[in-house]
PDB file of C-alpha atoms and ligand atoms in Angstrom:
ATOM      1  CA  MET A   1      52.735  15.842 -86.507  1.00  0.00           C
ATOM      2  CA  LYS A   2      51.089  12.649 -87.488  1.00  0.00           C
ATOM      3  CA  LYS A   3      49.482   9.856 -85.341  1.00  0.00           C
ATOM      4  CA  SER A   4      51.965   7.252 -86.044  1.00  0.00           C
ATOM      5  CA  HIS A   5      54.802   9.463 -85.176  1.00  0.00           C
ATOM      6  CA  LEU A   6      53.618  10.222 -82.259  1.00  0.00           C
ATOM      7  CA  PHE A   7      53.086   6.619 -81.426  1.00  0.00           C
ATOM      8  CA  ALA A   8      56.395   5.656 -81.911  1.00  0.00           C
ATOM      9  CA  LEU A   9      57.408   8.747 -80.173  1.00  0.00           C
ATOM     10  CA  THR A  10      55.854   7.904 -77.279  1.00  0.00           C
ATOM     11  CA  ALA A  11      57.265   4.430 -77.230  1.00  0.00           C
ATOM     12  CA  ALA A  12      60.978   5.360 -77.329  1.00  0.00           C
ATOM     13  CA  GLY A  13      59.927   7.569 -74.558  1.00  0.00           C
ATOM     14  CA  LEU A  14      58.567   4.807 -72.361  1.00  0.00           C
ATOM     15  CA  LEU A  15      61.659   2.510 -73.007  1.00  0.00           C
ATOM     16  CA  MET A  16      64.233   5.019 -72.522  1.00  0.00           C
ATOM     17  CA  SER A  17      62.390   5.556 -69.112  1.00  0.00           C
ATOM     18  CA  GLY A  18      62.541   2.137 -68.594  1.00  0.00           C
ATOM     19  CA  ALA A  19      66.190   1.790 -69.030  1.00  0.00           C
ATOM     20  CA  ALA A  20      66.690   4.816 -66.656  1.00  0.00           C
ATOM     21  CA  MET A  21      64.968   3.614 -63.756  1.00  0.00           C
ATOM     22  CA  ALA A  22      66.578  -0.271 -63.699  1.00  0.00           C
ATOM     23  CA  ALA A  23      70.006   1.656 -63.858  1.00  0.00           C
ATOM     24  CA  ASP A  24      68.745   4.139 -61.354  1.00  0.00           C
ATOM     25  CA  GLN A  25      68.044   1.548 -58.873  1.00  0.00           C
ATOM     26  CA  CYS A  26      71.837   0.595 -58.850  1.00  0.00           C
ATOM     27  CA  SER A  27      73.031   4.007 -58.615  1.00  0.00           C
ATOM     28  CA  THR A  28      72.446   7.431 -57.276  1.00  0.00           C
ATOM     29  CA  GLU A  29      73.605  10.690 -56.804  1.00  0.00           C
ATOM     30  CA  ILE A  30      74.280  12.871 -53.580  1.00  0.00           C
ATOM     31  CA  THR A  31      75.340  16.917 -54.108  1.00  0.00           C
ATOM     32  CA  GLY A  32      77.361  18.831 -51.211  1.00  0.00           C
ATOM     33  CA  ASN A  33      77.557  22.372 -51.377  1.00  0.00           C
ATOM     34  CA  ASP A  34      79.543  24.836 -49.785  1.00  0.00           C
ATOM     35  CA  ALA A  35      76.796  25.428 -47.070  1.00  0.00           C
ATOM     36  CA  MET A  36      78.530  22.420 -45.853  1.00  0.00           C
ATOM     37  CA  GLN A  37      75.299  19.957 -46.501  1.00  0.00           C
ATOM     38  CA  TYR A  38      75.081  17.155 -48.318  1.00  0.00           C
ATOM     39  CA  ASP A  39      71.432  17.070 -50.049  1.00  0.00           C
ATOM     40  CA  LYS A  40      70.576  13.142 -48.959  1.00  0.00           C
ATOM     41  CA  ALA A  41      70.375  11.992 -45.849  1.00  0.00           C
ATOM     42  CA  SER A  42      69.840   8.368 -46.743  1.00  0.00           C
ATOM     43  CA  MET A  43      70.318   5.848 -49.350  1.00  0.00           C
ATOM     44  CA  THR A  44      68.728   2.419 -49.991  1.00  0.00           C
ATOM     45  CA  VAL A  45      71.155   0.069 -52.225  1.00  0.00           C
ATOM     46  CA  PRO A  46      68.197  -3.022 -53.379  1.00  0.00           C
ATOM     47  CA  ALA A  47      70.290  -6.485 -52.864  1.00  0.00           C
ATOM     48  CA  SER A  48      69.824  -7.370 -56.297  1.00  0.00           C
ATOM     49  CA  CYS A  49      72.478  -4.769 -57.842  1.00  0.00           C
ATOM     50  CA  LYS A  50      75.587  -6.330 -58.409  1.00  0.00           C
ATOM     51  CA  ASN A  51      77.704  -2.978 -58.279  1.00  0.00           C
ATOM     52  CA  PHE A  52      76.123   0.383 -56.798  1.00  0.00           C
ATOM     53  CA  THR A  53      77.393   3.731 -57.936  1.00  0.00           C
ATOM     54  CA  VAL A  54      77.361   7.130 -56.072  1.00  0.00           C
ATOM     55  CA  THR A  55      77.972   9.822 -57.505  1.00  0.00           C
ATOM     56  CA  LEU A  56      78.686  12.937 -56.235  1.00  0.00           C
ATOM     57  CA  LYS A  57      78.264  16.239 -57.338  1.00  0.00           C
ATOM     58  CA  HIS A  58      80.096  19.400 -55.217  1.00  0.00           C
ATOM     59  CA  ILE A  59      77.458  22.235 -56.719  1.00  0.00           C
ATOM     60  CA  GLY A  60      79.393  25.215 -54.527  1.00  0.00           C
ATOM     61  CA  LYS A  61      81.838  27.045 -55.865  1.00  0.00           C
ATOM     62  CA  ALA A  62      84.676  27.104 -53.208  1.00  0.00           C
ATOM     63  CA  ALA A  63      87.947  25.825 -53.896  1.00  0.00           C
ATOM     64  CA  LYS A  64      88.382  22.395 -52.319  1.00  0.00           C
ATOM     65  CA  ALA A  65      90.937  23.460 -49.673  1.00  0.00           C
ATOM     66  CA  ALA A  66      88.302  25.817 -48.154  1.00  0.00           C
ATOM     67  CA  MET A  67      85.327  23.512 -48.557  1.00  0.00           C
ATOM     68  CA  GLY A  68      86.135  19.960 -49.828  1.00  0.00           C
ATOM     69  CA  HIS A  69      84.065  16.928 -50.028  1.00  0.00           C
ATOM     70  CA  ASP A  70      84.463  13.528 -50.586  1.00  0.00           C
ATOM     71  CA  TRP A  71      81.858  10.447 -49.597  1.00  0.00           C
ATOM     72  CA  VAL A  72      82.912   7.901 -47.847  1.00  0.00           C
ATOM     73  CA  LEU A  73      81.167   4.663 -46.661  1.00  0.00           C
ATOM     74  CA  THR A  74      81.612   2.565 -43.466  1.00  0.00           C
ATOM     75  CA  THR A  75      79.841   0.911 -40.759  1.00  0.00           C
ATOM     76  CA  ALA A  76      78.054   2.970 -38.408  1.00  0.00           C
ATOM     77  CA  ALA A  77      80.346   1.750 -35.829  1.00  0.00           C
ATOM     78  CA  ASP A  78      83.454   2.021 -37.877  1.00  0.00           C
ATOM     79  CA  GLU A  79      82.403   6.361 -38.411  1.00  0.00           C
ATOM     80  CA  GLN A  80      84.445   7.750 -35.537  1.00  0.00           C
ATOM     81  CA  ALA A  81      87.469   5.903 -36.016  1.00  0.00           C
ATOM     82  CA  VAL A  82      87.887   6.527 -39.483  1.00  0.00           C
ATOM     83  CA  VAL A  83      86.714  10.100 -38.921  1.00  0.00           C
ATOM     84  CA  THR A  84      89.195  10.686 -36.464  1.00  0.00           C
ATOM     85  CA  GLU A  85      91.817   9.117 -38.746  1.00  0.00           C
ATOM     86  CA  ALA A  86      90.747  10.855 -41.845  1.00  0.00           C
ATOM     87  CA  MET A  87      91.782  14.389 -39.572  1.00  0.00           C
ATOM     88  CA  ALA A  88      95.287  12.875 -38.659  1.00  0.00           C
ATOM     89  CA  ALA A  89      95.915  11.767 -42.317  1.00  0.00           C
ATOM     90  CA  GLY A  90      95.492  15.546 -43.682  1.00  0.00           C
ATOM     91  CA  PRO A  91      94.885  17.792 -46.313  1.00  0.00           C
ATOM     92  CA  SER A  92      98.109  16.379 -48.405  1.00  0.00           C
ATOM     93  CA  LYS A  93      96.191  12.768 -48.838  1.00  0.00           C
ATOM     94  CA  ASP A  94      92.859  14.825 -49.106  1.00  0.00           C
ATOM     95  CA  TYR A  95      91.876  13.557 -45.778  1.00  0.00           C
ATOM     96  CA  LEU A  96      91.466   9.799 -46.186  1.00  0.00           C
ATOM     97  CA  ASN A  97      93.113   6.534 -45.320  1.00  0.00           C
ATOM     98  CA  PRO A  98      92.706   4.895 -48.706  1.00  0.00           C
ATOM     99  CA  ALA A  99      94.106   1.742 -47.356  1.00  0.00           C
ATOM    100  CA  ASP A 100      92.118   1.529 -44.386  1.00  0.00           C
ATOM    101  CA  PRO A 101      89.834  -1.332 -44.520  1.00  0.00           C
ATOM    102  CA  LYS A 102      87.361  -0.221 -42.268  1.00  0.00           C
ATOM    103  CA  ILE A 103      86.451   1.989 -45.692  1.00  0.00           C
ATOM    104  CA  ILE A 104      84.086   0.462 -47.924  1.00  0.00           C
ATOM    105  CA  ALA A 105      83.994   2.586 -50.506  1.00  0.00           C
ATOM    106  CA  HIS A 106      85.205   6.499 -50.713  1.00  0.00           C
ATOM    107  CA  THR A 107      84.993   8.961 -53.709  1.00  0.00           C
ATOM    108  CA  LYS A 108      88.190  11.312 -54.188  1.00  0.00           C
ATOM    109  CA  LEU A 109      87.989  15.333 -52.420  1.00  0.00           C
ATOM    110  CA  ILE A 110      86.505  17.224 -54.476  1.00  0.00           C
ATOM    111  CA  GLY A 111      86.113  21.160 -54.872  1.00  0.00           C
ATOM    112  CA  GLY A 112      83.326  23.501 -55.775  1.00  0.00           C
ATOM    113  CA  GLY A 113      81.948  22.391 -59.394  1.00  0.00           C
ATOM    114  CA  GLU A 114      83.451  19.079 -59.728  1.00  0.00           C
ATOM    115  CA  THR A 115      82.197  15.584 -60.017  1.00  0.00           C
ATOM    116  CA  THR A 116      83.444  12.173 -58.830  1.00  0.00           C
ATOM    117  CA  SER A 117      81.866   9.109 -58.615  1.00  0.00           C
ATOM    118  CA  VAL A 118      82.674   5.519 -57.310  1.00  0.00           C
ATOM    119  CA  THR A 119      81.182   2.065 -57.895  1.00  0.00           C
ATOM    120  CA  PHE A 120      81.833  -0.881 -55.500  1.00  0.00           C
ATOM    121  CA  PRO A 121      80.210  -4.300 -54.877  1.00  0.00           C
ATOM    122  CA  VAL A 122      77.299  -5.265 -53.258  1.00  0.00           C
ATOM    123  CA  SER A 123      78.640  -8.019 -51.811  1.00  0.00           C
ATOM    124  CA  LYS A 124      80.776  -5.795 -49.648  1.00  0.00           C
ATOM    125  CA  LEU A 125      77.183  -5.126 -47.440  1.00  0.00           C
ATOM    126  CA  LYS A 126      75.183  -7.064 -45.756  1.00  0.00           C
ATOM    127  CA  ALA A 127      71.191  -6.700 -45.044  1.00  0.00           C
ATOM    128  CA  GLY A 128      70.483  -5.836 -41.543  1.00  0.00           C
ATOM    129  CA  GLU A 129      73.728  -3.931 -40.820  1.00  0.00           C
ATOM    130  CA  GLN A 130      73.675  -0.055 -40.322  1.00  0.00           C
ATOM    131  CA  TYR A 131      76.269   1.534 -42.289  1.00  0.00           C
ATOM    132  CA  SER A 132      77.107   5.108 -42.332  1.00  0.00           C
ATOM    133  CA  TYR A 133      78.165   8.028 -45.456  1.00  0.00           C
ATOM    134  CA  PHE A 134      79.918  11.078 -44.680  1.00  0.00           C
ATOM    135  CA  CYS A 135      82.424  13.860 -45.534  1.00  0.00           C
ATOM    136  CA  THR A 136      85.901  13.471 -44.288  1.00  0.00           C
ATOM    137  CA  PHE A 137      87.225  17.571 -44.822  1.00  0.00           C
ATOM    138  CA  PRO A 138      87.506  18.452 -41.286  1.00  0.00           C
ATOM    139  CA  GLY A 139      84.713  19.877 -39.184  1.00  0.00           C
ATOM    140  CA  HIS A 140      82.204  18.268 -41.994  1.00  0.00           C
ATOM    141  CA  ALA A 141      80.935  14.470 -41.191  1.00  0.00           C
ATOM    142  CA  GLY A 142      79.024  16.182 -38.200  1.00  0.00           C
ATOM    143  CA  VAL A 143      76.486  17.230 -40.199  1.00  0.00           C
ATOM    144  CA  MET A 144      77.454  16.009 -43.965  1.00  0.00           C
ATOM    145  CA  LYS A 145      76.420  12.595 -43.124  1.00  0.00           C
ATOM    146  CA  GLY A 146      73.811  10.198 -43.744  1.00  0.00           C
ATOM    147  CA  THR A 147      72.876   6.573 -42.992  1.00  0.00           C
ATOM    148  CA  LEU A 148      72.898   3.615 -45.403  1.00  0.00           C
ATOM    149  CA  THR A 149      71.084   0.371 -46.032  1.00  0.00           C
ATOM    150  CA  VAL A 150      70.639  -2.557 -48.019  1.00  0.00           C
ATOM    151  CA  LYS A 151      67.032  -3.794 -48.924  1.00  0.00           C
TER     152      LYS A 151
HETATM  153 CO1   CO B 201      82.642  18.401 -47.119  1.00  0.00          CO
END
């Protein structure tokens, strides 16, 4: 390969990684599996982002009815109430009351092999506040949970 070609490829690679980094700051990915686990116990949202996107990938094979996962964001203080109300909403509503004002953002409930995402304005969050994210499928929030902070 000619030296000039190598330089052009390297420059393109640097530009691409720069763009990817910028995009990554305002988005993140989290997986859920058939063992009822998220792969992340915490997330940080940069205060400089206008919007933040969370992509949830169910990397398992189990059906939604057996091992459904969603990603729901509330203040830490509201977590328990939302989990309880989600249980009451039942399977016909995918274990969530989307009209609940305590819910800051949420994805839909998905099964194995599916991916979903949610984008929300960072202006909904306050620096210094403690936020929690969790899965509202019955029994999951005890282990499928994490903390989210704005910095
Ligand atoms: Co789940």
